[in-house]
JSON list of C-alpha atoms in Angstrom, two decimals:
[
{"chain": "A", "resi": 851, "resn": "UNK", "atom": "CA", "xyz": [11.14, -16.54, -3.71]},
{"chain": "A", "resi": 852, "resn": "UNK", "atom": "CA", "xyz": [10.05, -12.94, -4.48]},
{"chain": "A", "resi": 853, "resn": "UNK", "atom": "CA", "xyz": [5.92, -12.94, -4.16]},
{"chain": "A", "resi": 854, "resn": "UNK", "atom": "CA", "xyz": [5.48, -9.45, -6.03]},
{"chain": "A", "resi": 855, "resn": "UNK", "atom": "CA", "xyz": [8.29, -8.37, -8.35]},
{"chain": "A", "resi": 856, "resn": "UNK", "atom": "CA", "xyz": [9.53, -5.47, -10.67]},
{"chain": "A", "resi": 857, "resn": "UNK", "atom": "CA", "xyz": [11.92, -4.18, -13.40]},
{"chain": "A", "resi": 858, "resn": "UNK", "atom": "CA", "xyz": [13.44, -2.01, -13.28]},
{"chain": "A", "resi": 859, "resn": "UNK", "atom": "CA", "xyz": [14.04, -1.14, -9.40]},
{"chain": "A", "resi": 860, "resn": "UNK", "atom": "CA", "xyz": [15.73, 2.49, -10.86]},
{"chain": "A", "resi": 861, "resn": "UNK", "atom": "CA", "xyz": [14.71, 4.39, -13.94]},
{"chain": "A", "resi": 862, "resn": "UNK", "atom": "CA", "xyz": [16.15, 7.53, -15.29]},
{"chain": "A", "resi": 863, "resn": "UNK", "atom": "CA", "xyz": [14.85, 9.45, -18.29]},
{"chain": "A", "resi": 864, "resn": "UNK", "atom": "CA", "xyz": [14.34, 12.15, -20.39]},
{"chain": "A", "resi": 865, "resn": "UNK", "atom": "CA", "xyz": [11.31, 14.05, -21.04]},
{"chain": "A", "resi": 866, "resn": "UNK", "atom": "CA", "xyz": [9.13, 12.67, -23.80]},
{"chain": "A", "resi": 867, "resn": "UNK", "atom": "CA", "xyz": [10.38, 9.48, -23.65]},
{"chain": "A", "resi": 868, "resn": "UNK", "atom": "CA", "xyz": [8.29, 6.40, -23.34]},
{"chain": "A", "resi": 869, "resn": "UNK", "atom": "CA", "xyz": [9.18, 4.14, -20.57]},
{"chain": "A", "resi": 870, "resn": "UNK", "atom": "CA", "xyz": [7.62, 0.71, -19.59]},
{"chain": "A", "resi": 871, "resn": "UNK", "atom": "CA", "xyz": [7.79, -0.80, -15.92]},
{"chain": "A", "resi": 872, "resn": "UNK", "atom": "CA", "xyz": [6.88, -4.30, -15.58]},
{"chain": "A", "resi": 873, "resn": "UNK", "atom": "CA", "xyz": [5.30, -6.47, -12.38]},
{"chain": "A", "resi": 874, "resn": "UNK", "atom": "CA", "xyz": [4.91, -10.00, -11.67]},
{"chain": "A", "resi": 875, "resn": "UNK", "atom": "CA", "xyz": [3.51, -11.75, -8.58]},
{"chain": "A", "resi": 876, "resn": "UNK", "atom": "CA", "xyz": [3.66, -15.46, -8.01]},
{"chain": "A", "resi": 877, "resn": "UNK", "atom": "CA", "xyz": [1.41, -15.84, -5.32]},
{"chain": "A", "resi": 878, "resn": "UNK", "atom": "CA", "xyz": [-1.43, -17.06, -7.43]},
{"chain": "A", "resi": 879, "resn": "UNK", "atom": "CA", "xyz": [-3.66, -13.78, -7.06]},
{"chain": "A", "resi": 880, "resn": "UNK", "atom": "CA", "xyz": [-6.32, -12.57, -9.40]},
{"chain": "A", "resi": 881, "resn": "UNK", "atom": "CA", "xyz": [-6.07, -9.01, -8.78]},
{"chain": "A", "resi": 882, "resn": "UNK", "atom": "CA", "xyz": [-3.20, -6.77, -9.30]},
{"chain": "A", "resi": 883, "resn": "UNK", "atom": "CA", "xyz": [-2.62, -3.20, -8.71]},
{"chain": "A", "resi": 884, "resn": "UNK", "atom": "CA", "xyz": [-0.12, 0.17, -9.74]},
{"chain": "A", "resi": 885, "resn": "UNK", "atom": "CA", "xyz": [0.18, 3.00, -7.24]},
{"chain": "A", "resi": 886, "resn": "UNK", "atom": "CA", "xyz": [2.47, 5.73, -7.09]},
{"chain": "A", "resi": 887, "resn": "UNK", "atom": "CA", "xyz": [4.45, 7.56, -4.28]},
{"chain": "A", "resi": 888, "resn": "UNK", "atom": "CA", "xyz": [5.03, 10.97, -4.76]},
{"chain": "A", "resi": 889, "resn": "UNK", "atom": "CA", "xyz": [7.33, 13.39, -3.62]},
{"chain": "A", "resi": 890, "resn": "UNK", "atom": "CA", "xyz": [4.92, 13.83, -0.49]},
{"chain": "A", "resi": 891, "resn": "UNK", "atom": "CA", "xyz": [5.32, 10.28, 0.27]},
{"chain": "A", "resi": 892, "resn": "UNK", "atom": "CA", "xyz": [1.42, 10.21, -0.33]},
{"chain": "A", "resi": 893, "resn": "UNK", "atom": "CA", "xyz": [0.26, 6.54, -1.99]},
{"chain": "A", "resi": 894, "resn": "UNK", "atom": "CA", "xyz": [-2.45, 6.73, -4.56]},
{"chain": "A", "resi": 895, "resn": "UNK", "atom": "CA", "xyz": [-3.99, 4.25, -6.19]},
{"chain": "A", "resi": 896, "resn": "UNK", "atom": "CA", "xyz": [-3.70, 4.36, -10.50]},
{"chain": "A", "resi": 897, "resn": "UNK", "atom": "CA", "xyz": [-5.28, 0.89, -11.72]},
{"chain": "A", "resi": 898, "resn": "UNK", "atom": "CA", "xyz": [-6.12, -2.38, -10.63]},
{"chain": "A", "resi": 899, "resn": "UNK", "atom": "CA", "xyz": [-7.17, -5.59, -13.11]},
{"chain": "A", "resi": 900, "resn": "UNK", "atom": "CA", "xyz": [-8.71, -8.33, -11.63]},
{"chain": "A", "resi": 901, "resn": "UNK", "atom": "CA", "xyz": [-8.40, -11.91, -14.16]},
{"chain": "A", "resi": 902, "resn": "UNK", "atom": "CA", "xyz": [-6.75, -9.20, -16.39]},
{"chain": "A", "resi": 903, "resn": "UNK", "atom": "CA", "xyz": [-9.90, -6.95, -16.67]},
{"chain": "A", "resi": 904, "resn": "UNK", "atom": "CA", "xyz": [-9.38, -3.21, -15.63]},
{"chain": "A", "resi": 905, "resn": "UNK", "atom": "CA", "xyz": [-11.40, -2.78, -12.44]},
{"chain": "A", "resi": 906, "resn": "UNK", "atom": "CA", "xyz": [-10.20, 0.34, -11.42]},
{"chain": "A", "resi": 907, "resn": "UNK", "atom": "CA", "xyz": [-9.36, 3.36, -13.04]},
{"chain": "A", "resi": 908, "resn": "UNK", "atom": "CA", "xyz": [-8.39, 6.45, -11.05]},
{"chain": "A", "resi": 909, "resn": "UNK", "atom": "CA", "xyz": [-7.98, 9.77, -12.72]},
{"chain": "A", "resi": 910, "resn": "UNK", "atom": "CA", "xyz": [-4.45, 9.01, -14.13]},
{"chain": "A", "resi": 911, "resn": "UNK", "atom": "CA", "xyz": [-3.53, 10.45, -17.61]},
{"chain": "A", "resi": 912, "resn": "UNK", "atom": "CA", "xyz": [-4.24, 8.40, -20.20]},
{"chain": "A", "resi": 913, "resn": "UNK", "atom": "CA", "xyz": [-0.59, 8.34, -21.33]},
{"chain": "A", "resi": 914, "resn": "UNK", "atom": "CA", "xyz": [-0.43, 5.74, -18.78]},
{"chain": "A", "resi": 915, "resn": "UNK", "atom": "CA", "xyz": [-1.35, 2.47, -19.71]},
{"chain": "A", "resi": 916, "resn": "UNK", "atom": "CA", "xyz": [-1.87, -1.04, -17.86]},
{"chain": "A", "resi": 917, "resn": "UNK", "atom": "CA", "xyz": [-0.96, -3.76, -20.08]},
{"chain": "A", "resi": 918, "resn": "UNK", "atom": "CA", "xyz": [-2.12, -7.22, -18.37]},
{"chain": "A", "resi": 919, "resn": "UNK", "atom": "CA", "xyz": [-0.35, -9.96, -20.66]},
{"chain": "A", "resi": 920, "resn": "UNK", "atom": "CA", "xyz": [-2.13, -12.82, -17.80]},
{"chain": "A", "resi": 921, "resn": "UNK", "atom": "CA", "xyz": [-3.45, -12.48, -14.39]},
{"chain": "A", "resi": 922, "resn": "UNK", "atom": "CA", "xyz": [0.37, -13.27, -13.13]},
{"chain": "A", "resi": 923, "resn": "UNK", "atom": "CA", "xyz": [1.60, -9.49, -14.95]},
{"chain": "A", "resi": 924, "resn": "UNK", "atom": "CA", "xyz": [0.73, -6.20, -14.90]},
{"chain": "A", "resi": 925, "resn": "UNK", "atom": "CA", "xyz": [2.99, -3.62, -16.90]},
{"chain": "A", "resi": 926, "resn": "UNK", "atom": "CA", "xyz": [2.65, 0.18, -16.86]},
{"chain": "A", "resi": 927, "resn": "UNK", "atom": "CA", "xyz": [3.65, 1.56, -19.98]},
{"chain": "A", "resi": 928, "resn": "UNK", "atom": "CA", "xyz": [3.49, 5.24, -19.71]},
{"chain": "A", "resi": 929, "resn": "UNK", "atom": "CA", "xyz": [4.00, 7.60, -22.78]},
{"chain": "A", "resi": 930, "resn": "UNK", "atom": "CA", "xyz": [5.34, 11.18, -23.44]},
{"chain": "A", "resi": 931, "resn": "UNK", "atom": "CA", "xyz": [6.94, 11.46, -19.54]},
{"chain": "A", "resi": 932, "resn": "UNK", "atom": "CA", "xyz": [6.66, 14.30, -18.10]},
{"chain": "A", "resi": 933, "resn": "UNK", "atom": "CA", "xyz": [8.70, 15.48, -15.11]},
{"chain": "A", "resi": 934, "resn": "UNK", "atom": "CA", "xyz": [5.96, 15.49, -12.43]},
{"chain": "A", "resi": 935, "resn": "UNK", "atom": "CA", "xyz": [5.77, 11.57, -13.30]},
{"chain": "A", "resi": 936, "resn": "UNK", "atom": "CA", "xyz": [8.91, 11.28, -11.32]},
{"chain": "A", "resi": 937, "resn": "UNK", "atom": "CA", "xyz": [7.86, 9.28, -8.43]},
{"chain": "A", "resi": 938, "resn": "UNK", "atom": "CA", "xyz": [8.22, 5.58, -7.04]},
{"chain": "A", "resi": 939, "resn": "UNK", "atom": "CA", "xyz": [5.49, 3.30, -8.69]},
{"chain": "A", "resi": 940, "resn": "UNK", "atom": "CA", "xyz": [4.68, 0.11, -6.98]},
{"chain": "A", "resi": 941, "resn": "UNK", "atom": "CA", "xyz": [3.15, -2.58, -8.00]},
{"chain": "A", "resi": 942, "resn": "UNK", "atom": "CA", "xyz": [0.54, -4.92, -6.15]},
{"chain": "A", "resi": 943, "resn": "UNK", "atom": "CA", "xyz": [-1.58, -7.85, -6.04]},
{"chain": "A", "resi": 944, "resn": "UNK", "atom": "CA", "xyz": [-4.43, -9.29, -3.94]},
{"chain": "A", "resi": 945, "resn": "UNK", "atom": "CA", "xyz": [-6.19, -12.99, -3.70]},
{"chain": "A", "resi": 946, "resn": "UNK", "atom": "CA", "xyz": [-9.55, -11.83, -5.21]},
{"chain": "A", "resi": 947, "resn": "UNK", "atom": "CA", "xyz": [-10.71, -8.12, -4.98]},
{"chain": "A", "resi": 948, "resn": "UNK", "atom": "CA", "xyz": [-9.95, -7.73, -1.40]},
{"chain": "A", "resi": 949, "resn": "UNK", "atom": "CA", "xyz": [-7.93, -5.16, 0.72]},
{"chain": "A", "resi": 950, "resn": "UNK", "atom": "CA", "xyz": [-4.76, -7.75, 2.16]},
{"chain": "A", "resi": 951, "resn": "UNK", "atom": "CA", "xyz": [-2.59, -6.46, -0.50]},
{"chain": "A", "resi": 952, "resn": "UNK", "atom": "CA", "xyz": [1.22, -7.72, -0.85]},
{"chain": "A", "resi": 953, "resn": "UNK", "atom": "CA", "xyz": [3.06, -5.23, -2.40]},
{"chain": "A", "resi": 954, "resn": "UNK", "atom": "CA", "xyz": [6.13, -5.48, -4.84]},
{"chain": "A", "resi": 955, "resn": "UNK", "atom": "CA", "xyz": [9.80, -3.20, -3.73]},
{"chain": "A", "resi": 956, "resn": "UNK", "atom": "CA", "xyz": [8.93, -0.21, -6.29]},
{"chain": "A", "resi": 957, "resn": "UNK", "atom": "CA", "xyz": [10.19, 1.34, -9.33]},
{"chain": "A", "resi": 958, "resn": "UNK", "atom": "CA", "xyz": [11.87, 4.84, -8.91]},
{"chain": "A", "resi": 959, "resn": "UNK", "atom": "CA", "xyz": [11.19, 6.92, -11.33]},
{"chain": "A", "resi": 960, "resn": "UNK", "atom": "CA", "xyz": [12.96, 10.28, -12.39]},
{"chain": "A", "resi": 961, "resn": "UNK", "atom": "CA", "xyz": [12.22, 12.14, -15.30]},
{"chain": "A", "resi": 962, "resn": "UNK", "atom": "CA", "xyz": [14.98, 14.85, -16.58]},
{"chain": "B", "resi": 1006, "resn": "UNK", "atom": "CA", "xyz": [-13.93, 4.92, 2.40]},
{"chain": "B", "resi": 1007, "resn": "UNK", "atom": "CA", "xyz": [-13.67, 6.61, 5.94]},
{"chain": "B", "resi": 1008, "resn": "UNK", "atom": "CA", "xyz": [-10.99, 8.86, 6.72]},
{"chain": "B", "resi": 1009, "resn": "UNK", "atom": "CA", "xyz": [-8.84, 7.90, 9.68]},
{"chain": "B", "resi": 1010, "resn": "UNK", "atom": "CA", "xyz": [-6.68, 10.34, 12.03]},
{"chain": "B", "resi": 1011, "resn": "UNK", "atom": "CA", "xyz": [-3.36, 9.46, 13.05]},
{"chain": "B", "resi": 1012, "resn": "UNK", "atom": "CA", "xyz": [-0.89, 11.12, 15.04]},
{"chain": "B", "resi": 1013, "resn": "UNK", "atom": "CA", "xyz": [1.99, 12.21, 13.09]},
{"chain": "B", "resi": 1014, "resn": "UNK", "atom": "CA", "xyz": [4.80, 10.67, 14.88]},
{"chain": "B", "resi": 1015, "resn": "UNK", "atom": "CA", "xyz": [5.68, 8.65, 17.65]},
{"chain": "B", "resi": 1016, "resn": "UNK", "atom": "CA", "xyz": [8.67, 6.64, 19.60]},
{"chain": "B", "resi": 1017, "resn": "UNK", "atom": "CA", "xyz": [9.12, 3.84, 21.30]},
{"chain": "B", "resi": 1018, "resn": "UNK", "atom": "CA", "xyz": [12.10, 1.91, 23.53]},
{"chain": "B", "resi": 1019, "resn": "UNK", "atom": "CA", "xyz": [13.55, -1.14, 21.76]},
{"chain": "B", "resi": 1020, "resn": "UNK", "atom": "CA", "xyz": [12.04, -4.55, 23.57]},
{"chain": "B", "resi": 1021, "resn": "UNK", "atom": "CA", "xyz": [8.96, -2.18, 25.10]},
{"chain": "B", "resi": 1022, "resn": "UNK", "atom": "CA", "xyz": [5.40, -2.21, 23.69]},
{"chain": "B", "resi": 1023, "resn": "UNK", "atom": "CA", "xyz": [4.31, -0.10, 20.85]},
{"chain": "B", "resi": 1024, "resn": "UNK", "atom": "CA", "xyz": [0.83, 0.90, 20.88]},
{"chain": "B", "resi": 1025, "resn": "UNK", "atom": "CA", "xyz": [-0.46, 3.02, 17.60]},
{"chain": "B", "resi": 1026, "resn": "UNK", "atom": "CA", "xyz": [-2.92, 4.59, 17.70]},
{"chain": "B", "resi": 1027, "resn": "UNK", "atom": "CA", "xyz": [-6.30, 5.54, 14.98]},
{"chain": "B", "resi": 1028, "resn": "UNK", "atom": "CA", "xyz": [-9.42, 7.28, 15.34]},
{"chain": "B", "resi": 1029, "resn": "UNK", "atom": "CA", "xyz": [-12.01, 6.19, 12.70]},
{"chain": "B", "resi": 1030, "resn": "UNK", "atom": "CA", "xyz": [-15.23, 8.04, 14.18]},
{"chain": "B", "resi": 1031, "resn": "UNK", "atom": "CA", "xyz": [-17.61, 7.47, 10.79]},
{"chain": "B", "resi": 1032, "resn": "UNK", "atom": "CA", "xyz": [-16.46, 3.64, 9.97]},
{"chain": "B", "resi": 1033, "resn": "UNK", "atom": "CA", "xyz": [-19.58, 2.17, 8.85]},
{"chain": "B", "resi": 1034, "resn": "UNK", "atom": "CA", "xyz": [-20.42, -0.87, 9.91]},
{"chain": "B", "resi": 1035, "resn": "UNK", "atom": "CA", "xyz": [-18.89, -3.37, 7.05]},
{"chain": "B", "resi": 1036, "resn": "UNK", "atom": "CA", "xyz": [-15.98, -1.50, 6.82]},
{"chain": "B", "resi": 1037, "resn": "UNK", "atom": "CA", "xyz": [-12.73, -3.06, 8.13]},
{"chain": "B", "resi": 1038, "resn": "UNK", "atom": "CA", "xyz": [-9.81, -1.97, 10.07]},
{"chain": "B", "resi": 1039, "resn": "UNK", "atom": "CA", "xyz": [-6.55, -2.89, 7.99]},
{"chain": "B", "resi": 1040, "resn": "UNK", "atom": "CA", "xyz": [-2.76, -1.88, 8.89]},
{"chain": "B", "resi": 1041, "resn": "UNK", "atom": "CA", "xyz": [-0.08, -1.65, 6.30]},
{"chain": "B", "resi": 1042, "resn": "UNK", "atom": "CA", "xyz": [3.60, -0.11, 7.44]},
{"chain": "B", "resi": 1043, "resn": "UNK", "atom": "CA", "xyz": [6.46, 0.90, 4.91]},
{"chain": "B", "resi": 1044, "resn": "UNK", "atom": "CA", "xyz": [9.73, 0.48, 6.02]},
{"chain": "B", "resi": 1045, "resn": "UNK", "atom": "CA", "xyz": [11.70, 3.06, 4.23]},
{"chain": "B", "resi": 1046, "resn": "UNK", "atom": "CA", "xyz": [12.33, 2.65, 0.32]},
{"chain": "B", "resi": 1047, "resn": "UNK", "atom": "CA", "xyz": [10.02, -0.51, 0.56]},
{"chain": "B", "resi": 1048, "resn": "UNK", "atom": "CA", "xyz": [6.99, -1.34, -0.57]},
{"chain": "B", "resi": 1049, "resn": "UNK", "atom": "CA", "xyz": [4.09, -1.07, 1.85]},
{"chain": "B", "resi": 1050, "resn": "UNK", "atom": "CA", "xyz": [3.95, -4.41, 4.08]},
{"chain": "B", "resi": 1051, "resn": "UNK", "atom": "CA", "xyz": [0.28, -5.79, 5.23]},
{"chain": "B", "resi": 1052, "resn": "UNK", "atom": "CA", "xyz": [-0.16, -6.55, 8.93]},
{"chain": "B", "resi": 1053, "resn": "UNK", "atom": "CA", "xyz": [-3.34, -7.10, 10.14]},
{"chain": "B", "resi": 1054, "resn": "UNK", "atom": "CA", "xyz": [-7.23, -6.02, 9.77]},
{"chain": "B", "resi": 1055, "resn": "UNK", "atom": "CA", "xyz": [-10.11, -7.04, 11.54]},
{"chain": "B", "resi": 1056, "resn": "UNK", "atom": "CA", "xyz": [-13.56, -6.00, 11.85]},
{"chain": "B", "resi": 1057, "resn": "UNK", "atom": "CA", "xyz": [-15.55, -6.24, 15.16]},
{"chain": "B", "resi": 1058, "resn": "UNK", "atom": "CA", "xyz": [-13.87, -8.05, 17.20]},
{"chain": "B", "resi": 1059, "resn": "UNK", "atom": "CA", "xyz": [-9.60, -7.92, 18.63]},
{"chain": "B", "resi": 1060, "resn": "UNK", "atom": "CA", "xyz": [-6.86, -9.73, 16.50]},
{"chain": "B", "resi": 1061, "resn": "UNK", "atom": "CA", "xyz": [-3.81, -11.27, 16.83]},
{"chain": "B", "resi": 1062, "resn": "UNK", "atom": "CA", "xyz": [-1.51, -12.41, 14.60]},
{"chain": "B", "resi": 1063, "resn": "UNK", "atom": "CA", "xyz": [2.70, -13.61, 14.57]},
{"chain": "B", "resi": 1064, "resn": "UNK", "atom": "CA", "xyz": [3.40, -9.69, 13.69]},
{"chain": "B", "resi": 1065, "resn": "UNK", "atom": "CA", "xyz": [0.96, -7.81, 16.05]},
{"chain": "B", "resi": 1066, "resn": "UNK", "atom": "CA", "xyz": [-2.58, -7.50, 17.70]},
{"chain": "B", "resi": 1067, "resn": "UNK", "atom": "CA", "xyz": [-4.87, -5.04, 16.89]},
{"chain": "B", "resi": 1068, "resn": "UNK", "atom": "CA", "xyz": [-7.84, -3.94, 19.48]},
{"chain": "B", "resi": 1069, "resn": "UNK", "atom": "CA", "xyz": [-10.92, -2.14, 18.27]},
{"chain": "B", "resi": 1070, "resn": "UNK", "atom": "CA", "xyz": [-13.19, -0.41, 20.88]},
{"chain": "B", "resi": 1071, "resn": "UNK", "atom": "CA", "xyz": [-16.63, -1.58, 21.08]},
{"chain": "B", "resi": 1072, "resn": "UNK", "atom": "CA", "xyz": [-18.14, 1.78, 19.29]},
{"chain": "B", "resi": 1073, "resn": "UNK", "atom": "CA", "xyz": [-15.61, 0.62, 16.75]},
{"chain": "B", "resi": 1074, "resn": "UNK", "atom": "CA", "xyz": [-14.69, 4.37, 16.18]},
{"chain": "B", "resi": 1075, "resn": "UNK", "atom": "CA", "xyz": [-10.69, 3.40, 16.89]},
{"chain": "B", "resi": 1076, "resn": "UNK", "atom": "CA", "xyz": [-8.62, 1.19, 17.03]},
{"chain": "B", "resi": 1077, "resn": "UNK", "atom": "CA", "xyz": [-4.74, 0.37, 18.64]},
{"chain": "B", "resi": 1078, "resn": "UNK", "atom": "CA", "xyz": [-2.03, -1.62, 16.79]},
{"chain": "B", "resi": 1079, "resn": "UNK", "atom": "CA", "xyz": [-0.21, -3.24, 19.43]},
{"chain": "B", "resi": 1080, "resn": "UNK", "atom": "CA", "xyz": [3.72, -4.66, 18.69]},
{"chain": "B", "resi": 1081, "resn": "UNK", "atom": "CA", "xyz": [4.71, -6.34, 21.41]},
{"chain": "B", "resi": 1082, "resn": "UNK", "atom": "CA", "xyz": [8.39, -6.15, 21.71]},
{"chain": "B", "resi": 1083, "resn": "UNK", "atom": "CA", "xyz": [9.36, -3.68, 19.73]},
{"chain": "B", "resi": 1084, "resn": "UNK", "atom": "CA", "xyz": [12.86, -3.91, 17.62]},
{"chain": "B", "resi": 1085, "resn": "UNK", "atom": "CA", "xyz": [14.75, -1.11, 16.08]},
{"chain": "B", "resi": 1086, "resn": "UNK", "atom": "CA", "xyz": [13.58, -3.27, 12.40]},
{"chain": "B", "resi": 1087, "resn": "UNK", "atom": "CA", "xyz": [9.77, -2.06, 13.23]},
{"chain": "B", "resi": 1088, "resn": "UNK", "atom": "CA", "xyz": [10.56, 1.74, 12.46]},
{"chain": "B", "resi": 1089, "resn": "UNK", "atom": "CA", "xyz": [8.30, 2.99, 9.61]},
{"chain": "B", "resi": 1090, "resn": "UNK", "atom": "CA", "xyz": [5.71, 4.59, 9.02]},
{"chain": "B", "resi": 1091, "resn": "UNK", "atom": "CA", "xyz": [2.27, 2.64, 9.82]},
{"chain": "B", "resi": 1092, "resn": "UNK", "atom": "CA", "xyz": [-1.19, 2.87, 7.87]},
{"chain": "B", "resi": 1093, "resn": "UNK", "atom": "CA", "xyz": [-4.28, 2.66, 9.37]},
{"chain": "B", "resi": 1094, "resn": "UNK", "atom": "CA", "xyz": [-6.89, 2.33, 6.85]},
{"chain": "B", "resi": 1095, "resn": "UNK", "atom": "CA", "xyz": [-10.63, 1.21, 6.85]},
{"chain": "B", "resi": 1096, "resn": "UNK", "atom": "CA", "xyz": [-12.05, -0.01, 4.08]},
{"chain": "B", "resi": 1097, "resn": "UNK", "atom": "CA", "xyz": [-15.16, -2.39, 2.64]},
{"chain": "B", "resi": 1098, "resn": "UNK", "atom": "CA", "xyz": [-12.76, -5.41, 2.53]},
{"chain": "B", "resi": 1099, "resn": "UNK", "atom": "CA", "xyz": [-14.14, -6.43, -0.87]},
{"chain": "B", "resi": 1100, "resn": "UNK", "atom": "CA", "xyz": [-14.15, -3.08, -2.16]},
{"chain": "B", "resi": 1101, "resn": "UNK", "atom": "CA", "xyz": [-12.15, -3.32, -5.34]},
{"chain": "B", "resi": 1102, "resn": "UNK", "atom": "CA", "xyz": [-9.68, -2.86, -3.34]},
{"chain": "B", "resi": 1103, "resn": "UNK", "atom": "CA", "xyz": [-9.32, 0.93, -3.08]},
{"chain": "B", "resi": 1104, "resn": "UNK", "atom": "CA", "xyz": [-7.12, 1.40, -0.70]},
{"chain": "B", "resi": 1105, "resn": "UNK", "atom": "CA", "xyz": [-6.42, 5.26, 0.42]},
{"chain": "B", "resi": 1106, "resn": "UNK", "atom": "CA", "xyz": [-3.37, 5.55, 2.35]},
{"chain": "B", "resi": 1107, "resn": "UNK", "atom": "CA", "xyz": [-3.56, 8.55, 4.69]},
{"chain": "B", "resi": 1108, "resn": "UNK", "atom": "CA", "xyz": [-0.29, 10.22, 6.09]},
{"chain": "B", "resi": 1109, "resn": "UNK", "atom": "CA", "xyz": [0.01, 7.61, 8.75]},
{"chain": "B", "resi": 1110, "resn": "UNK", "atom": "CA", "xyz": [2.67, 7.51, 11.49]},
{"chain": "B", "resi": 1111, "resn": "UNK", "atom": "CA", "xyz": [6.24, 7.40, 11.62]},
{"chain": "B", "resi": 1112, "resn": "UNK", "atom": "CA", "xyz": [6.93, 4.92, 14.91]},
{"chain": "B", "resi": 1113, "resn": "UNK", "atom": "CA", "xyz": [11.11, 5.15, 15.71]},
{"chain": "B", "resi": 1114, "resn": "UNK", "atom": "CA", "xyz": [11.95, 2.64, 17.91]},
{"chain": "B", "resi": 1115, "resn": "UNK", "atom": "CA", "xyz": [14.79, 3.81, 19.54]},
{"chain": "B", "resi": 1116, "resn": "UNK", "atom": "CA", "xyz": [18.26, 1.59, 21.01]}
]
C-alpha cells in the first residue's frame, strides 16, 4: 500500500493555465506538507496544514493554493503558471507536527 | 534552524561501510539530528534522527560526538541501492516541521 500518494506523477502545460496536483497519505498523520524541487535540486518548504489548518506558510505566491478537503488530503492548486513554476512538487505528511516526515514520489511539473 | 556542512560528494565499495559525514557547530541544545536521502527521481526517504545520545536503527546508525557539534551516518554494508544523495538536517523536532534541506551529499556506492 502506497503511505503518501500523488496525481499526477507528470504534468505538462501551458503558461497561464491553472493546474491542480493532488496528495493523499494513509498513514493516519495529522500534518501534511508541499515542497518543491527546483532546477537546483534545492527542497523548499511551501505549506504545511496540520488537522487541515495552514500552519505554515512560506513566501510562495499566492497563486498557489493548499486546499485540505480532510486531514488525509492536501491539494495544491496553483493559478496563472508561470514557467519558473516548472519544478517537481512533493507532497508530505508527518504524525503530529514533528520532523520524521514520509514523503510522497513527486509531481513533475513543466510549464511551456 | 542550524545550518549544517556537508561534503559535496563521496564513494564507497559495495558490501564496505559508509560513513557520512556533518558538521553542525551552532546546534542548540533541543535541536535534533535527522537524516533524509533521495534516491534519484524519488521522494526524500527518512532514516534516522537522534538527539544526545548514538542510534541505531534496521537502515543505519547514527553517532553524535559528545559536543554534539557533528554527527556520522553510518550504513553498514553498503549496496549499490544506497546511492543518493543524503540530508543531514537539525531541527527542533516539534518545530512545525520546517525542514531546510541543505545541498547534502551524493554517496555512489560503487560495484
Amino acid at each position: 500500500d502506497t503511505a503518501v500518494s500523488q496525481t499526477p506523477k507528470y504534468l505538462v502545460t501551458q503558461m497561464g493555465n491553472d493546474k491542480s496536483i493532488k496528495c493523499e497519505q494513509n498513514l493516519g498523520h495529522d500534518t501534511m506538507y508541499w515542497y518543491k524541487q527546483d532546477s537546483k535540486k534545492f527542497l523548499k518548504i511551501m505549506f504545511s496544514y496540520n488537522n487541515k489548518e495552514l500552519i505554515i506558510n512560506e513566501t510562495v505566491p499566492n497563486r498557489f493554493s493548499p486546499k485540505s478537503p480532510d486531514k488525509a488530503h492536501l491539494n495544491l492548486h496553483i493559478n496563472s503558471l508561470e514557467l519558473g513554476d516548472s519544478a517537481v512538487y512533493f507532497c508530505a505528511s508527518s504524525l503530529l507536527a514533528t520532523d520524521t516526515q514520509y514523503f510522497g514520489p513527486g509531481t513533475r511539473l513543466t510549464v511551456l | 534552524d542550524a545550518k549544517t556542512t556537508q561534503p559535496t560528494s563521496m564513494d564507497c565499495a559495495e558490501g564496505r561501510a559508509a560513513n557520512l559525514p556533518c558538521n553542525h557547530s551552532t546546534i542548540s541544545g533541543n535541536e535534533y539530528v535527522y537524516w533524509y536521502r533521495q534516491i534519484h527521481s524519488q521522494g526524500p526517504q527518512y532514516i534516522i534522527h537522534g538527539l544526545k545520545n548514538n542510534e541505531t536503527n534496521e537502515m543505519a546508525s547514527l553517532i553524535i560526538t559528545e559536543d554534539r557539534k557533528s554527527s556520522t551516518l553510518i550504513l553498514p554494508h553498503a549496496t549499490l541501492r544506497d546511492t543518493a544523495v543524503y540530508y543531514c538536517i537539525v531541527s527542533e523536532g516539534t518545530s512545525g516541521s520546517r525542514l531546510t534541506f541543505g545541498e547534502g551529499t551524493q554517496l555512489t556506492v560503487n560495484p
